[in-house]
Amino acid sequence: MNTLYNTHVKLLAFDFLALSPPKPVGQSSFSRKGVPLSRAESVGVIVTREFKPGRFLKFTIDDGTGCIPCVLWLNQLTSSYFSRRSPSSVRLIAEIAERSASQIQLGVVARVRGKITGYRGTMQITVSEAVMEKDPNAQVLHWLDCVNLARKCYDKYCKIGV
C-alpha cells in the first residue's frame, strides 16, 4: 500500500517538474521514481499572477530550483462540481478561496498545498490551501525538509518497490 498517495508530499520545483505523467493517460496520479503521488506542498515567491474574478487565479511560485504553475479555483458558487455539498459549506470554501486569492500577490513568499494535476500538457498544483509566510526562513526550512524527506522517506518507497 502506498501511504504517500494522499499525503501532501513536500517537493522542490525541480523534483515536482520531474514527476512522470500518469500512465495510462486518464489516471489521476503522477509518479516520483515510480511511486504514485496525488498531492504536493511547496514554498516559494509568487512571480506571476493572472486573476479572473469569479473564475480562477493562476500564479507561479519560484523556489530557486524552478517555477511551479498553480491554480486556485474561485468558481465554487457557480460550479456544478459543488452542487452536492451543503450551501453553507460551499460558501465557506468560496470565502476561504477569495481570501487566499487576495493575499497571493507578486513578491510574497507563499506555502501552497493541493492536488497535482495536468492541464494542456503542463503539471500544476490545483491549490486547496495557500498560506503567506511571514518567517523569512520559510523557504530555507522548506528546502531542508524536502532534502531530508527525500533521503529518509520518499526514496525508501522507491527501494522497496511499493
N, CA and C of each residue as an Amber inpcrd file, in Angstrom:
protein
   486
   0.8420000  -1.1850000   0.0000000   0.0000000   0.0000000   0.0000000
   0.8880000   1.2490000   0.0000000   0.5630000   2.2280000  -0.8330000
   1.3400000   3.4580000  -0.9350000   0.7640000   4.5000000   0.0130000
   1.4630000   4.7290000   1.1230000   0.9830000   5.6940000   2.1070000
   1.2670000   7.1310000   1.7060000   2.0310000   7.3530000   0.6350000
   2.3040000   8.7090000   0.1680000   1.2160000   9.2350000  -0.7560000
   0.3440000   8.3730000  -1.2490000  -0.5930000   8.7720000  -2.2980000
  -1.4760000   9.9500000  -1.8890000  -2.0790000   9.9180000  -0.7220000
  -2.9660000  11.0100000  -0.3010000  -2.2870000  11.9820000   0.6610000
  -0.9720000  11.9820000   0.6740000  -0.1830000  12.8650000   1.5290000
   0.3040000  14.0550000   0.7140000   0.3150000  15.2190000   1.3360000
   0.9140000  16.3910000   0.6790000   2.4260000  16.2340000   0.7810000
   3.0390000  15.7440000  -0.2720000   4.4750000  15.4800000  -0.3070000
   5.2030000  16.8000000  -0.5410000   6.1680000  17.0990000   0.3360000
   6.9470000  18.3330000   0.1910000   7.9520000  18.1480000  -0.9270000
   7.8420000  19.0040000  -1.9530000   8.7180000  18.8980000  -3.1150000
   9.3080000  20.2480000  -3.4890000  10.5650000  20.2050000  -3.9320000
  11.1640000  21.3700000  -4.5680000  10.6870000  21.3910000  -6.0180000
  10.7470000  22.5400000  -6.6560000  10.2330000  22.6750000  -8.0140000
  10.9140000  21.7160000  -8.9850000  12.2380000  21.5450000  -8.8780000
  12.9140000  20.6600000  -9.8260000  12.4010000  19.2320000  -9.6890000
  12.0530000  18.8130000  -8.4820000  11.5110000  17.4720000  -8.2610000
  10.0660000  17.3930000  -8.7600000   9.2830000  18.4430000  -8.4990000
   7.8990000  18.4930000  -8.9720000   7.8490000  18.4260000 -10.4980000
   8.6990000  19.2190000 -11.1490000   8.6920000  19.2760000 -12.6120000
   9.2310000  18.0040000 -13.2550000   9.8930000  17.1520000 -12.4610000
  10.4220000  15.8830000 -12.9740000   9.4550000  14.7260000 -12.7530000
   8.2810000  14.9900000 -12.1760000   7.3100000  13.9140000 -11.9630000
   6.8970000  13.3200000 -13.3010000   6.6470000  12.0210000 -13.2860000
   6.2110000  11.3410000 -14.5100000   4.7060000  11.4720000 -14.6490000
   4.2330000  11.6910000 -15.8730000   2.7890000  11.8010000 -16.0850000
   2.0980000  10.4620000 -15.8540000   0.7920000  10.5150000 -15.6230000
   0.0410000   9.2850000 -15.3650000   0.0760000   8.3390000 -16.5650000
   0.1740000   7.0470000 -16.2650000   0.0940000   6.0140000 -17.2960000
  -0.8840000   4.9640000 -16.8190000  -1.8730000   4.5680000 -17.5580000
  -2.2320000   5.1590000 -18.8450000  -2.8010000   6.5580000 -18.6650000
  -2.8040000   7.3110000 -19.7660000  -3.3480000   8.6640000 -19.7390000
  -4.7960000   8.5780000 -19.2720000  -5.1950000   9.4670000 -18.4200000
  -6.5440000   9.4320000 -17.8670000  -6.5330000   9.1070000 -16.3820000
  -5.4760000   8.4320000 -15.9180000  -5.3490000   8.2160000 -14.4830000
  -4.9910000   9.5450000 -13.8420000  -5.2250000   9.6410000 -12.5440000
  -5.0260000  10.9380000 -11.8950000  -3.7110000  11.0700000 -11.1480000
  -2.9150000  10.0270000 -11.0540000  -1.7020000  10.1420000 -10.2400000
  -0.4500000  10.3040000 -11.0890000   0.3960000  11.2100000 -10.6420000
   1.7190000  11.3790000 -11.2220000   2.6530000  10.5360000 -10.3740000
   3.8770000  10.3140000 -10.8420000   4.7600000   9.4850000 -10.0180000
   6.1540000  10.0870000  -9.9160000   6.7770000   9.8150000  -8.7740000
   8.1530000  10.2190000  -8.4960000   8.9450000   8.9410000  -8.2990000
   9.8590000   8.6840000  -9.2180000  10.6810000   7.4670000  -9.1700000
   9.8190000   6.2110000  -9.0150000   8.7050000   6.1950000  -9.7510000
   7.8190000   5.0340000  -9.7560000   6.7810000   5.0000000  -8.6520000
   6.8310000   5.9270000  -7.7170000   5.8780000   5.9550000  -6.6000000
   4.7620000   6.9450000  -6.9320000   3.4960000   6.4750000  -6.9710000
   2.3890000   7.3750000  -7.3130000   2.1470000   8.4360000  -6.2400000
   1.9360000   9.6650000  -6.6870000   1.6430000  10.7930000  -5.8090000
   0.4180000  11.5160000  -6.3350000  -0.3810000  12.0750000  -5.4260000
  -1.5450000  12.8390000  -5.8740000  -1.5590000  14.2570000  -5.3330000
  -0.7660000  14.5290000  -4.2820000  -0.7930000  15.8420000  -3.6490000
   0.6310000  16.3320000  -3.3810000   0.7900000  17.6620000  -3.3670000
   2.1160000  18.2390000  -3.1490000   2.0130000  19.5060000  -2.3150000
   3.1460000  19.8410000  -1.7080000   3.2990000  21.0980000  -0.9740000
   4.6010000  21.7310000  -1.4220000   4.5790000  23.0470000  -1.6080000
   5.7930000  23.7550000  -1.9870000   5.7660000  25.1660000  -1.4100000
   6.9470000  25.7640000  -1.2940000   7.0890000  27.1290000  -0.7780000
   7.9440000  27.9120000  -1.7670000   7.5090000  29.1200000  -2.0840000
   8.2910000  29.9480000  -2.9870000   7.7290000  31.3470000  -3.1080000
   8.3970000  32.1360000  -3.9170000   7.9970000  33.5200000  -4.1640000
   7.0120000  33.5480000  -5.3300000   5.9360000  34.3050000  -5.1790000
   4.9620000  34.4660000  -6.2630000   5.6040000  35.3480000  -7.3270000
   5.7600000  34.7980000  -8.5550000   6.4320000  35.5570000  -9.6210000
   5.5160000  35.8980000 -10.7890000   4.3710000  35.2190000 -10.9060000
   3.3650000  35.6110000 -11.9010000   1.9970000  35.5030000 -11.2370000
   1.0420000  36.2630000 -11.7920000  -0.3100000  36.2690000 -11.2310000
  -1.2970000  36.6620000 -12.3240000  -2.2750000  35.7920000 -12.5750000
  -3.3400000  36.0880000 -13.5470000  -4.6760000  35.8440000 -12.8560000
  -5.4240000  36.9080000 -12.6460000  -6.6650000  36.8620000 -11.8690000
  -7.8760000  37.0210000 -12.7750000  -8.7840000  36.0700000 -12.7120000
 -10.0640000  36.1420000 -13.4260000 -11.1540000  36.0690000 -12.3570000
 -11.7100000  37.2240000 -11.9530000 -12.6900000  37.2540000 -10.8500000
 -13.8360000  36.2630000 -11.0530000 -14.1490000  35.5380000  -9.9790000
 -15.2390000  34.5690000 -10.0270000 -14.9050000  33.2930000 -10.7700000
 -13.6930000  33.2020000 -11.3200000 -13.3130000  32.0050000 -12.0770000
 -12.0790000  31.3250000 -11.4820000 -10.9230000  32.0060000 -11.5450000
  -9.6970000  31.3940000 -11.0390000  -8.6090000  32.4300000 -10.8440000
  -7.5730000  31.9930000 -10.1240000  -6.3350000  32.7510000 -10.0050000
  -5.2250000  31.7960000 -10.3820000  -4.5310000  32.1230000 -11.4780000
  -3.3560000  31.3430000 -11.8810000  -2.1340000  32.1120000 -11.4390000
  -1.1890000  31.3930000 -10.8210000   0.0370000  32.0460000 -10.3840000
   1.1740000  31.0310000 -10.4250000   2.3830000  31.5460000 -10.3100000
   3.5730000  30.6960000 -10.3510000   4.3990000  30.9830000  -9.1190000
   4.9080000  29.9070000  -8.4920000   5.8230000  30.1020000  -7.3730000
   7.2110000  29.6230000  -7.7820000   8.2000000  30.4080000  -7.3910000
   9.5990000  30.1200000  -7.7100000  10.3280000  29.8400000  -6.4010000
  10.8850000  28.6370000  -6.2720000  11.6000000  28.2870000  -5.0380000
  13.1180000  28.3160000  -5.2180000  13.5720000  28.7820000  -6.3540000
  15.0010000  28.8480000  -6.6180000  15.5080000  27.6610000  -7.4220000
  14.7280000  26.5820000  -7.4880000  15.1150000  25.4310000  -8.3060000
  14.2680000  25.3440000  -9.5670000  13.2450000  26.1780000  -9.6530000
  12.3390000  26.1750000 -10.7950000  11.0380000  26.8550000 -10.4130000
  10.1020000  26.8770000 -11.3490000   8.8110000  27.5330000 -11.1450000
   7.6780000  26.5270000 -11.2750000   6.7560000  26.5620000 -10.3210000
   5.6130000  25.6450000 -10.3170000   4.3500000  26.4350000 -10.6400000
   3.6490000  26.0500000 -11.7200000   2.3620000  26.6840000 -12.0140000
   1.3050000  26.2140000 -10.9960000   0.4700000  27.1480000 -10.5670000
  -0.5870000  26.8460000  -9.6020000  -1.8920000  27.4740000 -10.0810000
  -3.0000000  26.8360000  -9.7020000  -4.3080000  27.4190000  -9.9920000
  -5.1670000  27.2980000  -8.7290000  -5.8320000  28.3990000  -8.3920000
  -6.7610000  28.4520000  -7.2740000  -8.1280000  28.7480000  -7.8710000
  -9.0310000  27.7930000  -7.7750000 -10.3530000  27.9770000  -8.3620000
 -11.1960000  28.8900000  -7.4760000 -11.9420000  29.7930000  -8.1180000
 -12.7840000  30.7600000  -7.4130000 -14.2460000  30.6660000  -7.8530000
 -14.6000000  29.5520000  -8.4930000 -15.9450000  29.3930000  -9.0530000
 -16.8340000  28.4510000  -8.2370000 -16.5700000  28.3370000  -6.9480000
 -17.3000000  27.3840000  -6.1160000 -18.8130000  27.6450000  -6.0930000
 -19.2020000  28.9000000  -6.1590000 -20.6250000  29.2380000  -6.0690000
 -21.3820000  28.9590000  -7.3630000 -20.6680000  28.8030000  -8.4880000
 -21.3470000  28.5730000  -9.7670000 -21.0320000  27.2180000 -10.3870000
 -20.0820000  26.4990000  -9.8390000 -19.6620000  25.2270000 -10.4220000
 -20.5840000  24.0810000 -10.0230000 -20.9170000  23.2260000 -10.9760000
 -21.7440000  22.0520000 -10.6830000 -20.9880000  21.0340000  -9.8380000
 -19.6580000  21.1420000  -9.8080000 -18.8290000  20.2370000  -9.0090000
 -19.2280000  20.2830000  -7.5340000 -19.6590000  21.4430000  -7.0580000
 -20.0010000  21.6250000  -5.6520000 -21.4980000  21.4970000  -5.3770000
 -22.2950000  21.1320000  -6.3740000 -23.7520000  21.1220000  -6.2280000
 -24.2600000  20.1100000  -5.2030000 -23.5010000  19.0570000  -4.9260000
 -23.9480000  18.0390000  -3.9620000 -23.5860000  18.3790000  -2.5190000
 -22.8270000  19.4250000  -2.3320000 -22.4430000  19.8360000  -0.9730000
 -23.4650000  20.8130000  -0.4130000 -23.4480000  20.9510000   0.8980000
 -24.3910000  21.8840000   1.5310000 -24.0020000  23.3160000   1.1660000
 -25.0060000  24.1750000   0.9380000 -24.7230000  25.5590000   0.5510000
 -23.8240000  26.2940000   1.5510000 -23.9760000  26.0100000   2.8330000
 -23.1480000  26.7210000   3.8220000 -21.6810000  26.3080000   3.7050000
 -21.4040000  25.0310000   3.4320000 -20.0040000  24.6150000   3.2930000
 -19.4040000  25.1460000   1.9890000 -20.2040000  25.2400000   0.9330000
 -19.7200000  25.8010000  -0.3370000 -19.3880000  27.2820000  -0.1540000
 -20.2300000  28.0150000   0.5650000 -19.9550000  29.4330000   0.8360000
 -18.6630000  29.5920000   1.6290000 -18.4530000  28.7150000   2.6000000
 -17.2300000  28.7720000   3.4040000 -15.9940000  28.5020000   2.5490000
 -16.0610000  27.4890000   1.6920000 -14.9530000  27.1730000   0.7850000
 -14.6820000  28.3610000  -0.1390000 -15.7380000  28.9750000  -0.6580000
 -15.5930000  30.1260000  -1.5590000 -14.9640000  31.3160000  -0.8300000
 -15.3670000  31.5580000   0.4120000 -14.7980000  32.6620000   1.1840000
 -13.3100000  32.4460000   1.4350000 -12.9310000  31.2260000   1.7840000
 -11.5190000  30.9110000   2.0340000 -10.7070000  31.0960000   0.7540000
 -11.2440000  30.6370000  -0.3750000 -10.5450000  30.7890000  -1.6550000
 -10.3800000  32.2680000  -2.0150000 -11.4200000  33.0640000  -1.8190000
 -11.3460000  34.5020000  -2.1130000 -10.3240000  35.1910000  -1.2160000
 -10.2880000  34.8160000   0.0630000  -9.3270000  35.4070000   0.9950000
  -7.9010000  35.0530000   0.5700000  -7.6860000  33.7870000   0.2080000
  -6.3580000  33.3720000  -0.2550000  -5.9640000  34.1270000  -1.5140000
  -6.9050000  34.2620000  -2.4470000  -6.6190000  34.9560000  -3.7100000
  -6.2010000  36.4040000  -3.4740000  -6.8160000  37.0490000  -2.4860000
  -6.4600000  38.4490000  -2.2200000  -5.0720000  38.5720000  -1.6020000
  -4.6040000  37.5260000  -0.9310000  -3.2840000  37.5620000  -0.2900000
  -2.1560000  37.1700000  -1.2410000  -2.4790000  36.4390000  -2.2800000
  -1.4500000  35.9820000  -3.2220000  -1.1070000  37.1470000  -4.1490000
   0.0150000  37.7810000  -3.8540000   0.4650000  38.9430000  -4.6000000
   1.9040000  38.7260000  -5.0470000   2.3150000  39.4050000  -6.0960000
   3.6860000  39.2850000  -6.5930000   4.6910000  39.6150000  -5.5000000
   5.7370000  38.8020000  -5.4060000   6.8070000  39.0360000  -4.4520000
   6.5950000  38.4520000  -3.0750000   5.3980000  37.9410000  -2.7990000
   5.0920000  37.3610000  -1.4980000   5.5990000  35.9170000  -1.4590000
   6.1090000  35.4910000  -0.3040000   6.5060000  34.0930000  -0.1260000
   5.2780000  33.3340000   0.3630000   4.9210000  32.2720000  -0.3530000
   3.7160000  31.5160000  -0.0330000   4.0120000  30.0240000   0.0580000
   3.2370000  29.3600000   0.9120000   3.2410000  27.8960000   1.0120000
   1.9240000  27.4320000   0.3970000   2.0170000  26.5850000  -0.6100000
   0.8050000  26.0740000  -1.2540000   0.7360000  24.5710000  -1.1020000
  -0.4840000  24.0970000  -0.9460000  -0.7570000  22.6610000  -0.8860000
  -1.9270000  22.3910000  -1.8130000  -1.8900000  21.2360000  -2.4540000
  -3.0080000  20.9010000  -3.3130000  -2.7620000  19.6520000  -4.1190000
  -3.6700000  19.4240000  -5.0350000  -3.6510000  18.2280000  -5.8770000
  -2.7370000  18.4650000  -7.0830000  -1.9600000  17.4480000  -7.4180000
  -1.1150000  17.5150000  -8.6100000  -2.0080000  17.1990000  -9.8030000
  -2.1120000  18.1410000 -10.7230000  -2.9790000  17.9530000 -11.8890000
  -2.2180000  18.3390000 -13.1510000  -2.7760000  17.9580000 -14.2650000
  -2.2180000  18.3320000 -15.5530000  -3.2220000  19.1630000 -16.3160000
  -2.7360000  20.1460000 -17.0430000  -3.6000000  20.9740000 -17.8750000
  -2.8240000  21.3500000 -19.1230000  -3.3390000  20.9480000 -20.2670000
  -2.6970000  21.2330000 -21.5600000  -1.2330000  20.8120000 -21.5790000
  -0.9750000  19.6230000 -21.0490000   0.3650000  19.0520000 -21.0820000
   1.3370000  19.5960000 -20.0540000   0.8490000  20.4320000 -19.1360000
   1.7090000  21.0090000 -18.1060000   1.2130000  20.5890000 -16.7300000
   2.1520000  20.2030000 -15.8650000   1.7860000  19.8750000 -14.4950000
   1.5690000  21.1560000 -13.7140000   0.6460000  21.0880000 -12.7500000
   0.3700000  22.2330000 -11.9070000  -0.1460000  21.7360000 -10.5680000
  -0.1790000  22.6360000  -9.6090000  -0.8240000  22.3340000  -8.3320000
  -2.1710000  23.0330000  -8.3410000  -3.2470000  22.2510000  -8.1900000
  -4.5740000  22.8210000  -8.0150000  -4.6940000  23.0770000  -6.5160000
  -4.6020000  24.3260000  -6.1400000  -4.4200000  24.7340000  -4.7510000
  -5.6800000  24.5120000  -3.9160000  -5.4780000  23.8580000  -2.7730000
  -6.5580000  23.7280000  -1.7970000  -6.2740000  24.5900000  -0.5700000
  -5.0060000  24.9620000  -0.4070000  -4.6050000  25.7710000   0.7440000
  -3.4060000  26.6270000   0.3550000  -3.4800000  27.9030000   0.6700000
  -2.3620000  28.8240000   0.4220000  -2.1630000  29.6780000   1.6600000
  -0.9260000  29.7100000   2.1460000  -0.5960000  30.4760000   3.3420000
   0.5620000  31.3980000   3.0090000   0.4230000  32.6660000   3.3400000
   1.5110000  33.6010000   3.1220000   2.4780000  33.4780000   4.3040000
   3.7360000  33.2690000   3.9910000   4.7510000  33.0440000   5.0230000
   5.2780000  34.3780000   5.5420000   5.3400000  34.5000000   6.8480000
   5.9090000  35.6950000   7.4760000   7.3430000  35.4500000   7.9230000
   7.7020000  34.1820000   8.1250000   9.0470000  33.8150000   8.5700000
  10.0150000  33.9430000   7.3920000  11.0500000  34.7830000   7.5060000
  11.9890000  34.9330000   6.3960000  12.7900000  33.6570000   6.1070000
  12.7740000  32.7140000   7.0200000  13.4950000  31.4560000   6.8340000
  12.6260000  30.3460000   6.2530000  11.3900000  30.6380000   5.9350000
  10.4450000  29.6060000   5.4980000  10.9450000  28.8240000   4.2860000
  11.4930000  29.5290000   3.3000000  11.9670000  28.8410000   2.0970000
  13.1420000  27.9240000   2.3980000  14.0890000  28.4010000   3.1750000
  15.2620000  27.5950000   3.5070000  14.8340000  26.3640000   4.3060000
  13.9340000  26.5570000   5.2650000  13.4640000  25.4310000   6.0680000
  12.7120000  24.4140000   5.2010000  11.9560000  24.9110000   4.2310000
  11.2600000  24.0070000   3.3010000  12.2790000  23.2030000   2.4820000
  13.3220000  23.8640000   2.0040000  14.3790000  23.1750000   1.2530000
  14.9610000  22.0520000   2.0960000  15.2980000  22.3640000   3.3490000
  15.8830000  21.3550000   4.2320000  14.9180000  20.1950000   4.4690000
  13.6390000  20.5110000   4.6870000  12.6240000  19.4590000   4.8460000
  12.5580000  18.5780000   3.6060000  12.5540000  19.2020000   2.4350000
  12.4530000  18.4410000   1.1810000  13.6280000  17.4820000   1.0090000
  14.8270000  17.9790000   1.2300000  16.0170000  17.1440000   1.0700000
  15.9990000  16.0020000   2.0860000  15.6850000  16.3340000   3.3310000
  15.6500000  15.3310000   4.3900000  14.5800000  14.2700000   4.1230000
  13.3770000  14.6930000   3.7610000  12.2970000  13.7460000   3.4810000
  12.6010000  12.8900000   2.2560000  13.2100000  13.4850000   1.2370000
  13.5540000  12.7130000   0.0370000  14.5200000  11.5930000   0.3960000
  15.5250000  11.9130000   1.1790000  16.5390000  10.9110000   1.5370000
  16.0110000   9.8550000   2.5000000  15.2950000  10.2980000   3.5230000
  14.9270000   9.3800000   4.6060000  13.5520000   8.7420000   4.4570000
  12.7370000   9.2790000   3.5820000  11.3700000   8.7710000   3.4860000
  10.9710000   8.4260000   2.0480000  10.8880000   9.4440000   1.1840000
  10.3510000   9.2350000  -0.1580000  11.1730000   8.2320000  -0.9630000
  12.5070000   8.3330000  -0.9070000  13.3460000   7.4270000  -1.6870000
  13.2900000   5.9920000  -1.1770000  12.9260000   5.7890000   0.0810000
  12.8070000   4.4300000   0.6220000  11.6620000   3.6830000  -0.0550000
  10.6080000   4.4070000  -0.4240000   9.4980000   3.7660000  -1.1310000
   9.9510000   3.2320000  -2.4850000  10.9050000   3.9420000  -3.0910000
  11.4200000   3.5080000  -4.3870000  12.2220000   2.2140000  -4.2560000
  12.9860000   2.0990000  -3.1860000  13.8640000   0.9480000  -2.9970000
  13.1060000  -0.3120000  -2.6310000  11.9920000  -0.1800000  -1.9040000
  11.2530000  -1.3820000  -1.5200000  10.1990000  -1.7480000  -2.5610000
  10.1000000  -0.9370000  -3.6020000   9.2060000  -1.2670000  -4.7130000
   7.7530000  -1.2650000  -4.3640000   7.3030000  -0.1910000  -3.7370000
   5.8980000  -0.0620000  -3.3460000   5.0370000  -0.0660000  -4.5760000
